[in-house]
Each structure stands twice: as C-alpha cells, then as structure tokens.
Coordinates of C-alpha atoms and ligand atoms in Angstrom, one line a residue:
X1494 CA -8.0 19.4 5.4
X1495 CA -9.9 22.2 4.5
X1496 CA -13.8 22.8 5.4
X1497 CA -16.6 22.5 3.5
X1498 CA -17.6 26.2 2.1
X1499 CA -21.2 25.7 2.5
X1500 CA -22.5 26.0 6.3
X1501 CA -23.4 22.7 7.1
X1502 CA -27.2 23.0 8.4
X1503 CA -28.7 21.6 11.8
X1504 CA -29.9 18.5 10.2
X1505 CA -26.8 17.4 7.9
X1506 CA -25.8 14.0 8.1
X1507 CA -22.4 15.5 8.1
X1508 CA -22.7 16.6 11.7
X1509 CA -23.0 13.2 12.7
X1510 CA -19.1 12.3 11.2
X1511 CA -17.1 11.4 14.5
X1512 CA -14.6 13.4 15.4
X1513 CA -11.0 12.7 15.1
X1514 CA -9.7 12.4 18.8
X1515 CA -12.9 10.2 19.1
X1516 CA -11.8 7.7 16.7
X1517 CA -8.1 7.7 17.7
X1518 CA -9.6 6.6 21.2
X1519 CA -10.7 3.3 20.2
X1520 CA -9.3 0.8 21.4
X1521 CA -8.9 -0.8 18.0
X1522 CA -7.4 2.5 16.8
X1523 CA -5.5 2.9 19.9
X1524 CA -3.7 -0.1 19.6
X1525 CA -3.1 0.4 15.6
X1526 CA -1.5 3.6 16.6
X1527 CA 1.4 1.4 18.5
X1528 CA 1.9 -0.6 15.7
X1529 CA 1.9 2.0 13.0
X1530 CA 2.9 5.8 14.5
X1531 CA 0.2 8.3 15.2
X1532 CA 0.7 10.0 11.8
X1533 CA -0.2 7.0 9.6
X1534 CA -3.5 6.3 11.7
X1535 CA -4.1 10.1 11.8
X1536 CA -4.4 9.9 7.4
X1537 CA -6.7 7.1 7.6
X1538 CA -8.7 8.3 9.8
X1539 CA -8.6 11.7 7.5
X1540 CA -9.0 9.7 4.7
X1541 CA -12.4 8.1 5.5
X1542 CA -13.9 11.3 7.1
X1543 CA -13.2 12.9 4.2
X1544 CA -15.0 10.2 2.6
X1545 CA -18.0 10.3 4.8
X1546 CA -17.9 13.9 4.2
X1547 CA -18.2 13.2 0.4
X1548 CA -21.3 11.0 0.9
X1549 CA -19.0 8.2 -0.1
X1550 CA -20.1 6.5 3.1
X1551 CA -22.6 7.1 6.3
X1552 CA -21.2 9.0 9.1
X1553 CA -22.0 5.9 11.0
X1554 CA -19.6 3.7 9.4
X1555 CA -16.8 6.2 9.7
X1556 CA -15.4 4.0 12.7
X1557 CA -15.6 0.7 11.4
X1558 CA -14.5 1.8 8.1
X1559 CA -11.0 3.0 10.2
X1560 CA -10.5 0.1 11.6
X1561 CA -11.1 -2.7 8.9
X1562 CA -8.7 0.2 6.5
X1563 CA -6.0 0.0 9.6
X1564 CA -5.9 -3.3 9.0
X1565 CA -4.2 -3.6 5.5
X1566 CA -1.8 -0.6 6.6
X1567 CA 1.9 -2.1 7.5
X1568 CA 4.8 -0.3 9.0
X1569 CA 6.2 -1.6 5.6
X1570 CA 4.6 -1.5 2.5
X1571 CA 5.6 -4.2 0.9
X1572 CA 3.7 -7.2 -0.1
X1573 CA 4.3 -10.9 0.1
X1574 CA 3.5 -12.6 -2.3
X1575 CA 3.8 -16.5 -3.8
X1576 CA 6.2 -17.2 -6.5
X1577 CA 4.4 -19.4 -8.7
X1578 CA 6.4 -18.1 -12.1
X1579 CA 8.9 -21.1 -12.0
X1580 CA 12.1 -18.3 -11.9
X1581 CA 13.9 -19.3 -9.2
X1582 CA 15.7 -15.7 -8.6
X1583 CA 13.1 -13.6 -9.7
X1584 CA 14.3 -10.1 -10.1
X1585 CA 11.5 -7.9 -9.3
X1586 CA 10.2 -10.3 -6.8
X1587 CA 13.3 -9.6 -4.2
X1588 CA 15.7 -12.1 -5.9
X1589 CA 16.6 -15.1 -3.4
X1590 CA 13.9 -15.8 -0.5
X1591 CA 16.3 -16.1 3.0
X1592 CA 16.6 -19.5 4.5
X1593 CA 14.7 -19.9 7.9
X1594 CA 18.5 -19.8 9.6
X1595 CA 19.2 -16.1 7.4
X1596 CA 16.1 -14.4 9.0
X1597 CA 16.8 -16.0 12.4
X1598 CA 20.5 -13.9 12.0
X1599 CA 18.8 -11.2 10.5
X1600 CA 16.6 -11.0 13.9
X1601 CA 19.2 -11.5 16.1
X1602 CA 21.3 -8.9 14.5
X1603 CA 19.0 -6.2 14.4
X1604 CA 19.4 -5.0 17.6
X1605 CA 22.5 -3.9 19.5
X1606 CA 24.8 -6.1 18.4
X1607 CA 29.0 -7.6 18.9
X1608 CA 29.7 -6.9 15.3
X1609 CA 32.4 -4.5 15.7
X1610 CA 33.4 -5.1 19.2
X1611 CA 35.4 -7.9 21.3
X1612 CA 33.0 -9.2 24.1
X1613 CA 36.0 -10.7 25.9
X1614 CA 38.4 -7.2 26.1
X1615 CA 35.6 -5.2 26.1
X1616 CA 37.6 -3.3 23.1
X1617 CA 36.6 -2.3 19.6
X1618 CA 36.4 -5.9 17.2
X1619 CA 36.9 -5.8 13.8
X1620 CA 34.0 -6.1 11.9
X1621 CA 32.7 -8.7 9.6
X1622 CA 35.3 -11.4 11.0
X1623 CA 32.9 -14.3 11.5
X1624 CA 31.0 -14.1 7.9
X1625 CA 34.4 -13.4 6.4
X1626 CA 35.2 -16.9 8.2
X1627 CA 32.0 -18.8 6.9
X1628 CA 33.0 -17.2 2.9
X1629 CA 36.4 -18.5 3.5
X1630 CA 35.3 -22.2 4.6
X1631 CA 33.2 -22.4 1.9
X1632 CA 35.9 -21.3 -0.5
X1633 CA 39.3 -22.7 0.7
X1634 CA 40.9 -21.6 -2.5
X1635 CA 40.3 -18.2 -1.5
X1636 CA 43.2 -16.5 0.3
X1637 CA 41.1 -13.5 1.5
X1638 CA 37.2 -11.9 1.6
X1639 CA 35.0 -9.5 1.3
X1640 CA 31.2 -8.8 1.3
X1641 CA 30.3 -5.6 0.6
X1642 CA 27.1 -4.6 -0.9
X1643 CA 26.3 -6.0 -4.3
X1644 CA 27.9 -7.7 -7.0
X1645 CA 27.8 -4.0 -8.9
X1646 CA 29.4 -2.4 -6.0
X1647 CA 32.0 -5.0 -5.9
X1648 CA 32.8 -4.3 -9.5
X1649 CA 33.1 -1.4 -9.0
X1650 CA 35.6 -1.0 -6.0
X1651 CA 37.7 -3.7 -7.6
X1652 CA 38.0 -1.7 -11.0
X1653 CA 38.2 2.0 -9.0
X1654 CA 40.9 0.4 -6.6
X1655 CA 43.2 -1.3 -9.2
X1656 CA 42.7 1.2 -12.1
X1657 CA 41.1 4.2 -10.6
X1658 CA 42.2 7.8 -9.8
X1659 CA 45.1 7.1 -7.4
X1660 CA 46.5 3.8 -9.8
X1661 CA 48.9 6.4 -12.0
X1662 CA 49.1 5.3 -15.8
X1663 CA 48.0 2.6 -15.2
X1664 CA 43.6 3.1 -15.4
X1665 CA 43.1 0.4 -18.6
X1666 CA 40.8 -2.5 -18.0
X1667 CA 41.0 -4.9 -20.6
X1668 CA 37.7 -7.0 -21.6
X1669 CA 36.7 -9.1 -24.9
X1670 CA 33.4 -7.0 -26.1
X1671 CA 31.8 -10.5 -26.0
X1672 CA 32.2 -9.7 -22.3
X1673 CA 30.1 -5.8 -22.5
X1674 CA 27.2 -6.6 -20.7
X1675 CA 24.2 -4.8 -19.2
X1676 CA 22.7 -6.4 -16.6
X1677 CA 19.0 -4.6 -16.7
X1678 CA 17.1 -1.4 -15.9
X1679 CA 19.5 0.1 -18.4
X1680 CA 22.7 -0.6 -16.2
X1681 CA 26.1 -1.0 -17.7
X1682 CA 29.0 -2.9 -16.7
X1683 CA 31.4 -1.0 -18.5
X1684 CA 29.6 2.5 -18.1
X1685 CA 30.0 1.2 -14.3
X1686 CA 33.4 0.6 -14.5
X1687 CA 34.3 3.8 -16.2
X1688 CA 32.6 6.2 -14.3
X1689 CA 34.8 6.5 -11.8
X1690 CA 38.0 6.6 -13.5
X1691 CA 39.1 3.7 -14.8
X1692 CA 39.0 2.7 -19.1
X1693 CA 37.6 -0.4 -21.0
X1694 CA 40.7 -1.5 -23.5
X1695 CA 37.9 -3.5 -25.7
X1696 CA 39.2 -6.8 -27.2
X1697 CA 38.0 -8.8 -29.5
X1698 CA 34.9 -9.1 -31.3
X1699 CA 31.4 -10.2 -30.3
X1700 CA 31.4 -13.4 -31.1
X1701 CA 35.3 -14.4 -30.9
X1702 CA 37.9 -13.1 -28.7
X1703 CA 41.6 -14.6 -29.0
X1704 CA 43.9 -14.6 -26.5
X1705 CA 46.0 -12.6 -28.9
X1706 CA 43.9 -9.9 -28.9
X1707 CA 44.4 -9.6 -25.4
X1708 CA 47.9 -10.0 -25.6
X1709 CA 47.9 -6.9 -27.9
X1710 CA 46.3 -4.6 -25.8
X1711 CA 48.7 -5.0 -22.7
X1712 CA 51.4 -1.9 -22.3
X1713 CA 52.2 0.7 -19.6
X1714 CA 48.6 1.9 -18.8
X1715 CA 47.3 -1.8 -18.4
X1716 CA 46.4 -1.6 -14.9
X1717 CA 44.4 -5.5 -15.0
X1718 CA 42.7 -8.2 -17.2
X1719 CA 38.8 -8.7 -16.9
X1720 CA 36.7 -11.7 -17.4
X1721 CA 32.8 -11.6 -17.0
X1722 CA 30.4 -14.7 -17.2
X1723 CA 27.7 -14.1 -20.0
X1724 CA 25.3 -14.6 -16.9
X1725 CA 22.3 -13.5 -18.7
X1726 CA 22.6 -14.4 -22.5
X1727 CA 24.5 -16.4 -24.7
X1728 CA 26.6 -16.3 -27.7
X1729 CA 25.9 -19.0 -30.0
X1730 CA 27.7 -20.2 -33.1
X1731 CA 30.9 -19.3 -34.8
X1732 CA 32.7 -18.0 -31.2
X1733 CA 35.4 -18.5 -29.4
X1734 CA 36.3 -17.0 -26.0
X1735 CA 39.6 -17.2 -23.6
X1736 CA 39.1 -19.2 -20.5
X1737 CA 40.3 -18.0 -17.1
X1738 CA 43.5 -20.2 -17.0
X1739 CA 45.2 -19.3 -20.5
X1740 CA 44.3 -15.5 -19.3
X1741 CA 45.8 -15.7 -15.6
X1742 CA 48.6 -16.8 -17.3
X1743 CA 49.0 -14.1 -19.6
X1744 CA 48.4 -11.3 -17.0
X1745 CA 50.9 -13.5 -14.8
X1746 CA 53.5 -13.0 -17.2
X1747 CA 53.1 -9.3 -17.1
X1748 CA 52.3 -8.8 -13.7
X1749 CA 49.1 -8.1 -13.9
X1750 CA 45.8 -9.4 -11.9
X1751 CA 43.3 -11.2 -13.2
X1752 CA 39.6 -10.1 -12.4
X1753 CA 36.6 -12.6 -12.6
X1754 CA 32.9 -12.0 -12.3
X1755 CA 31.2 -14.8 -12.4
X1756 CA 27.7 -13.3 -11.6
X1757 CA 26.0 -16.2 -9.7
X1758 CA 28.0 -17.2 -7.2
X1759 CA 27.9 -20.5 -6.9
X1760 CA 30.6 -22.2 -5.2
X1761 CA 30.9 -25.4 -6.1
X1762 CA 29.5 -27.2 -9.7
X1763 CA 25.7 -27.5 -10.2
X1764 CA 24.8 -30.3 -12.6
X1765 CA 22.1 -28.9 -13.6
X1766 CA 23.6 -25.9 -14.8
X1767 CA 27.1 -27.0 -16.6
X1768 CA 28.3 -23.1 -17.9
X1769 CA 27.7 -21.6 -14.2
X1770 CA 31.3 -21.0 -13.2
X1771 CA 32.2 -21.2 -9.8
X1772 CA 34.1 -19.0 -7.1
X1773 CA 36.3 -21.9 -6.4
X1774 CA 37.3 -23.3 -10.0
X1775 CA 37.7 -19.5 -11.0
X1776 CA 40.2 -19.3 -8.2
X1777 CA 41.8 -22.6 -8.7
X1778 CA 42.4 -21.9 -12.6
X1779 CA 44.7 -18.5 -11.7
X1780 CA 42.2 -15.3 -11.2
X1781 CA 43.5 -13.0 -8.4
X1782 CA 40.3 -11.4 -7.8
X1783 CA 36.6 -12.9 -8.1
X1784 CA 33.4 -11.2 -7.5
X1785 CA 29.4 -12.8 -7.1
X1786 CA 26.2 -11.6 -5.8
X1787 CA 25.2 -12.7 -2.5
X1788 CA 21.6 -13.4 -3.6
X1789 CA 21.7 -15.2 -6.5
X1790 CA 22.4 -18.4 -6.3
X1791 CA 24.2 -18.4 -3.6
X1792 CA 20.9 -17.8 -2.2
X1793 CA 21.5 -15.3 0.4
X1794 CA 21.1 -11.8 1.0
X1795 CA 22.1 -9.0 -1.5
X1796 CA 25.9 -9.4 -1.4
X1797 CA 28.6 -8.5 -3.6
X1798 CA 31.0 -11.4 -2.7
X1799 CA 35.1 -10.5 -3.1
X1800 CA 37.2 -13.7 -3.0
X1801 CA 40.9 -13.9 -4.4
X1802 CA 44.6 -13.7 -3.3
X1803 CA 45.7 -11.5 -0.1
X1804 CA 46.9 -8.9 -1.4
X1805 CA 44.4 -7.7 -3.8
X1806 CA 41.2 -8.3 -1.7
X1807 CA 43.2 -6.2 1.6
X1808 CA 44.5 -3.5 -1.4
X1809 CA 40.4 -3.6 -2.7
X1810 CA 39.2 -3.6 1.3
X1811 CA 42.0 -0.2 1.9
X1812 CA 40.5 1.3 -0.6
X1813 CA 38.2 5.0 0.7
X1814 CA 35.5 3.6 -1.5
X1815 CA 35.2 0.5 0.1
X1816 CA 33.6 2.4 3.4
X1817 CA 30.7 4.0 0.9
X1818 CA 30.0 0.2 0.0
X1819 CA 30.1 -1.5 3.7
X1820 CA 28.4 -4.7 4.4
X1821 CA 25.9 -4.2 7.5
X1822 CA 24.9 -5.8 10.1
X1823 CA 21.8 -7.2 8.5
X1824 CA 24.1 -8.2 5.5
X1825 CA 26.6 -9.7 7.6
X1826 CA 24.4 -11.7 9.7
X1827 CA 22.3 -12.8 6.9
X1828 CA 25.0 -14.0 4.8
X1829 CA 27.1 -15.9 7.2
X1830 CA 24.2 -18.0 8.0
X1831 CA 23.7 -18.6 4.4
X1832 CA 27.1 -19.3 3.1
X1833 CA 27.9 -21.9 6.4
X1834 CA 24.0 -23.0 6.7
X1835 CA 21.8 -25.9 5.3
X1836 CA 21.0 -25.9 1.5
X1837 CA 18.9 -22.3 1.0
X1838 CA 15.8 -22.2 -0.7
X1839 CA 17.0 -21.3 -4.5
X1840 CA 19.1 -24.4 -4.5
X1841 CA 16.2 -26.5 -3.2
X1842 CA 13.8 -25.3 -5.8
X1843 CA 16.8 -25.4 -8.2
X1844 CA 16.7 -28.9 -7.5
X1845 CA 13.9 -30.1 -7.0
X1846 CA 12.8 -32.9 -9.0
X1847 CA 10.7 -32.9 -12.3
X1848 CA 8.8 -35.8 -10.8
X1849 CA 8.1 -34.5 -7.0
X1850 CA 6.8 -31.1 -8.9
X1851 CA 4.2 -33.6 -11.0
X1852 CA 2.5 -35.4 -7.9
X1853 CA 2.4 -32.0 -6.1
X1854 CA 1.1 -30.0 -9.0
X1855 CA -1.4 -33.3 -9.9
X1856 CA -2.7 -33.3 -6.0
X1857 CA -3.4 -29.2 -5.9
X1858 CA -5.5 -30.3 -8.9
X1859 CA -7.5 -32.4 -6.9
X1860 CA -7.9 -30.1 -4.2
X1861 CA -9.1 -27.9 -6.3
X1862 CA -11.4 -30.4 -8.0
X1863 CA -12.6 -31.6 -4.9
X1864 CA -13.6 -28.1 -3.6
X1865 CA -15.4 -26.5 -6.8
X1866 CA -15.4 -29.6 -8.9
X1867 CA -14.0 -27.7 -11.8
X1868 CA -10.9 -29.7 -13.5
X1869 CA -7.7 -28.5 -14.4
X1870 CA -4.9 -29.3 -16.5
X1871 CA -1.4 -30.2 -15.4
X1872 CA 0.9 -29.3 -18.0
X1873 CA 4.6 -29.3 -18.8
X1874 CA 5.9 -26.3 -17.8
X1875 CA 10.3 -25.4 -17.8
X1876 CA 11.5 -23.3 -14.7
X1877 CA 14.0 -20.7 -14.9
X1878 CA 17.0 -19.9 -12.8
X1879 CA 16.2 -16.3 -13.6
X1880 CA 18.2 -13.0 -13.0
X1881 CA 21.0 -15.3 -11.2
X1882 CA 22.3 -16.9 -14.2
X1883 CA 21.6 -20.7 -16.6
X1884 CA 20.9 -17.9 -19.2
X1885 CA 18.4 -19.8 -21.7
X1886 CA 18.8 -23.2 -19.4
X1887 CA 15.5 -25.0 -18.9
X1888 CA 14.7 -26.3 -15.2
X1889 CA 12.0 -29.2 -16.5
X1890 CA 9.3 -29.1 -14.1
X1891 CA 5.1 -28.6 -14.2
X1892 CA 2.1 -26.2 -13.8
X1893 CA -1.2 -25.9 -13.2
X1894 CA -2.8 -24.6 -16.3
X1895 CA -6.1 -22.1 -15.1
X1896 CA -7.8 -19.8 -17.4
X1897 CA -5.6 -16.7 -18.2
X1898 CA -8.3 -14.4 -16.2
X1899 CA -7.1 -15.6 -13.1
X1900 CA -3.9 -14.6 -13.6
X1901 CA -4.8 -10.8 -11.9
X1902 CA -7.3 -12.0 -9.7
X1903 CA -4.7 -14.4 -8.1
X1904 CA -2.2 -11.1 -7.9
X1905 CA -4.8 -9.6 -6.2
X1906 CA -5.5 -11.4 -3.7
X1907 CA -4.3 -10.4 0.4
X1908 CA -1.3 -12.4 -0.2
X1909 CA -1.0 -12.0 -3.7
X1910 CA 0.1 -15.2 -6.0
X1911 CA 2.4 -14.4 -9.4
X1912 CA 1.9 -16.9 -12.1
X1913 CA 2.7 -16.3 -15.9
X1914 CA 0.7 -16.5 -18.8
X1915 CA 1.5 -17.9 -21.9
X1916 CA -1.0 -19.6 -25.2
X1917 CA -4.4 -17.9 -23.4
X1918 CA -3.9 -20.0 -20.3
X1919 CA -2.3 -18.8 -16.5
X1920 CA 0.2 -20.9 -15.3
X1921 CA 0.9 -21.5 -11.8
X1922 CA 4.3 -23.2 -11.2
X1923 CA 4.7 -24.5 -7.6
X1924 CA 8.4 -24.5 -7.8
X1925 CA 9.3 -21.5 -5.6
X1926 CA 6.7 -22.3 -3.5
X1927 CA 6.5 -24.0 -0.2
X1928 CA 4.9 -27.2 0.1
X1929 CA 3.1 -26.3 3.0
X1930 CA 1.4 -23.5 0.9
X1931 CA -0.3 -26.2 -1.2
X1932 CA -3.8 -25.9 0.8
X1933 CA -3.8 -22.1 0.6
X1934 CA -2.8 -22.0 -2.5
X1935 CA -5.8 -24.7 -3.4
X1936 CA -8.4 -22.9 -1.8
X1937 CA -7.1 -19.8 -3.5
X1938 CA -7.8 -20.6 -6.7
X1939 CA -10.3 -22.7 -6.4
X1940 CA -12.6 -19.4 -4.1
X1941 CA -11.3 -17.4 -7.7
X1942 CA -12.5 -20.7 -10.0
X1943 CA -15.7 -20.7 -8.5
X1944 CA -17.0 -17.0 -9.1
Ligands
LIG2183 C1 24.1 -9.8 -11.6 C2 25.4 -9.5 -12.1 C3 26.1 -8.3 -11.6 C4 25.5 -7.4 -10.7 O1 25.4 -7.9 -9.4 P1 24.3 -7.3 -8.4 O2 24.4 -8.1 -7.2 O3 23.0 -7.3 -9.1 O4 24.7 -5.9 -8.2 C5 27.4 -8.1 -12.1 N1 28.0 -9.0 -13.0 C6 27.3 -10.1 -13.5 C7 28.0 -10.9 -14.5 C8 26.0 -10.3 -13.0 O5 25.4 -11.4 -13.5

C-alpha cells in the first residue's frame, strides 16, 4: 500500500484512521482471523483503510466497516444458492446436490482416514474396496468396477487403454457419426478420444447408421466398437441406429469389446424417462465395458463410473493413466453412500409429482399474499432433467410467475435464488428446492415484492 504523497496535516481526518494491528486486535477481527487466515483479514482490513483514506468512509467507521465486510468473507468462495430453474442437474449450478448420507461420508472421510489401509493387519488395504462393493450391488450384471474421476476421464482411459499408444495396430475406434457428440464448453468426445492416441473409424451417417456399416469398418487395426447415448440431443425423423445387442454381437464375432457410454448413469429404468439407458440393461444386452457420470442422475458425486466384464475393467484399472485419473477419498466416500443409500435428491425432484409441486407452489403464493398482499400467478411450468440426460423430455410440474425484475434481485440476495425468465415474467420453480425452504423462500420474495 503506498502513502499518500501529500503530508497529511495536524488536523486531517486521516490521522484519525485506526491502525492495522489495532484493528486485527478486536475481538471480532481476532476471531475472524481463526476462521479465515491472517492474510485474508489483513486485505480487508487494507481494503477499507484505504477506503477511509479515500474519503469513501469516516475514519470512525473503519472498525465496524471490517467487521460487518469479514462477515461475507468465506474460507470458500462459493455461494449457495436455491435452484428454483426446474433443471434437475443443473450444469453450472454444481450438477447433483449430495444426499444428507453423501456429505455425512464426505465428513467422515475428510480426515485421516482407512481407505488404503487394513485396520485389522495393520497393513496397506487396497483402496476403493468398499464403494467398488456398493457399485457392484447396485449392478449385479457387472463383473468388475471402477470410479475414477468423471465420465470424460473414464472415456478416456477406456479408449487410451484399449486402443492407445501401447495397443499395437490396433488404435481404431469405431463409432456411427450419429454418435460424435460434444458435451459443452466446446468439449469433444471424439477430439477426447483421439488425443491421446487412439482413431475415430466414423460410421454411418447422421441420421442412420446400419449395422453394416459397422461391419465394414472392422480389420486388423480395429482395436473396439463404441456406442454413445445421444444424452443431450436428439435425432428425429428418417434414422435408424444399431442397438447395443446386435453390436455386442458383431464385435463378439470378431473378438472385439464393446464400449457403452450411457452418459446418465442410471441403473435401473426410470418411467419417466423411457430413452435413458441403463448400466445394467447395457450390460445385460452384451457391452464389455460401460461408462456413466457419478453426478448425474445417479445423483452422487462427480464420478466417472466403469462397470463391465473382468478383464476389461482390471486391463482399463492397469492401465499408467488410470493413476492420473484416481478416485479420492472424498469421491469414494461420497459415492458409496450414494450408490448403496436412500433415493438421492435428483431422483426425488425427478419424481416428484406434478400435483404435490401445485399445492406447494399455490401455498408459497399465499405466503406471499399474506405478507405483502400482492398476488401471484401459479402457472404451468415443465422441469428439466438438465445436463444429465431426457434430452428435450418435459418433467410437468409448476411455478410461481413474479415480475421478470426480480429475477436479479432474487440472485442477489445473501443466499442467492436462480429462477428463469421466459414471456416478461420470472419463474421460480420449487422443484430442486427443499420443502423446508418454502418460508424463506416466501419471505424472500415477498421483502423483494414489496419495494
Ligand atoms: C456427460 C457425458 C459425458 C461426460 O461426463 P462427465 O462426468 O461430465 O465428465 C460423457 N459422455 C456422455 C454421453 C455424457 O452425457
């Protein structure tokens, strides 16, 4: 911080600015310090000298100016917020919220902790064994699994380990180019796959694939067969596509594996969403090797979930690469208690009923009626399943319908609330919201309806 260049004269208001060490021995300050560092309350503190300094504020209200700024610092910087968009795994709001059982394992596993060692011989453990367990017990057709950490990565080490530097002649994937997706912020599947090492054979044409064409492309340098779910768009019309059985038996016939990605991870059917494949059918219908994200619908932490027959999953789990993409502890813990817990809290807002969202919505109406006596709408309003998949599937539900305004004074609130807007109105969808929210959320909006 550099000084003022004028001399500051005897009767300057600036004289009267406490000094630091003064204000870092409040006991406000002091105990701030324990929860944040020294450095992080030594800026603030900076920060509203500086301030004070600029005639922003009085000397005099240096102190309290710390200490109500101290406040709103965290060790972490992110914000909570509600989900009141309706998407269910909402990309750029973290994807799946944990269950209450997850961040109990995350806790418990954040310290010291037996995941790579044998309490009862005192001996090294291997790691992992007890969530690789809960994945197998909630897939019995697996054989073998591994988490590592996302769906990407697991891509990735299943292509670079069957077809990568190391696999001889044999570094072709092949995939229908109905199949070539990119899965958002510009990121490739096939640029992915290719980058280290192994080739896209393209089959096929956007719309229709035959199993023909895949028949063609196998020969010496076909190292396996690829099948991605179309987890965030669809192909409508004249089309035709190969399913997993008719191509497991191809590669079969030819030795070859058969990889899945199924995206969403579900693992077992969802009414609600009829073209979300599953671990377990994928398995059951012939694929070797199938791959899901941990926290999609599966509803857990980010994952990349690698389920299929013995010796592909332990040739994918030798492979160096597999060490740059190891599961933690925190993804270990967290998954386990997903994948062998209670239903976790995208399937419950997945499921929730059109009906139970209506009364809800309807009585945060007259909460909000009752507090500013200002009336709103409840409209209509379809949920998504969002970045985990249901591409273009409507989840009926409803939404409070505010003016459109609100929508950034709601984000900027202390715990900030994300609705959409759509038609000049702001939507707020209580779907991926807690129901003990509901009075907060009330006197929320009705504090912002009232201005
Ligand atoms: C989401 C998705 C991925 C990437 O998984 P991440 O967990 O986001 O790394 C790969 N393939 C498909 C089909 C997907 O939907």
């Amino acid at each position: 911080m550099s000084r003022t260049a004028s001399p500051v004269a005897g009767d300057d208001p600036r004289r009267r600015i406490p000094r630091t060490d003064a204000v870092l021995a409040l006991d406000e300050v002091e105990r701030a310090k324990q929860r944040l560092g020294e450095e992080r309350v030594r800026n603030v503190v900076r920060d509203m000298q500086s301030r004070a300094r600029a005639g922003e504020i009085a000397p005099e209200e240096v102190e309290g100016a710390v200490i109500a700024a101290l406040e709103s610092v965290h060790a972490c910087a992110f914000t909570p917020v509600l989900n009141a968009t309706g998407v269910i795994v909402h990309t750029n709001l973290g994807r799946a919220p944990l269950s209450p059982q997850a961040i109990d394992a995350l806790e418990a596993a954040a310290g010291y902790v037996d995941v790579e060692f044998d309490l009862a011989t005192g001996l090294r453990g291997k790691r992992g064994v007890s969530t690789r367990e809960a994945l197998l017990k909630a897939c019995p057709a697996a054989q073998d699994a591994l988490a590592v950490n996302n769906g990407a990565a697991a891509l990735s080490l299943i292509a670079t380990a069957l077809a990568g530097p190391g696999s001889g002649k044999r570094s072709e994937i092949v995939l229908s180019r109905g199949e070539m997706i990119e899965i958002g912020a510009g990121f490739r599947l096939t640029e992915l796959i290719e980058s280290t090492g192994p080739v896209i054979h393209e089959v096929g044409t956007t719309n229709r694939t035959h199993l023909a064409d895949y028949e063609k492309a196998l020969g010496e340098n076909t190292a396996a067969l690829l099948k991605i779910h179309a987890s965030n768009y669809v192909i409508k019309g004249f089309t035709s596509a190969v399913g997993i059985a008719e191509l497991a038996e191809l590669a079969h016939a030819h030795d070859l594996p058969l990889i899945v990605d199924i995206g969403s991870g579900l693992f077992s059917p969802e009414p609600l969403l009829p073209d979300e494949p599953t671990l377990t059918e994928a398995l059951e219908q012939g694929a070797d090797l199938v791959l899901a994200s941990g926290d999609k619908l599966v509803g857990g932490p980010q994952a990349g979930l690698i389920l299929g027959k013995k010796e592909w999953v332990e040739r994918v789990a030798r492979h160096p690469l597999a060490r740059a993409m190891r599961a933690d502890k925190l993804l270990l813990a967290a998954l386990e208690a997903t994948v062998g817990g209670p239903t976790p809290p995208v399937l419950e807002a997945l499921h929730t009923e059109p009906a139970a969202l209506k009364t809800r919505t309807e009585k945060l109406a007259r909460a909000i009626h009752e507090r500013v006596n200002v009336t709103c709408e409840v409209v209509p309003h379809d949920g998504r399943v969002g970045g985990g998949g249901g591409a273009e599937v409507p989840i009926p539900g409803w939404a409070l319908r505010v003016p459109e305004h609100l929508a950034s004074e709601l984000r900027a609130l202390e715990r900030p609330i994300i609705a959409t807007t759509r038609d000049g109105a702001c939507l707020i969808d209580v779907r991926c919201i807690p129901e003990f929210e509901d009075d907060e959320l009330a006197s929320a909006i009705a504090a912002l309806m009232k201005r």
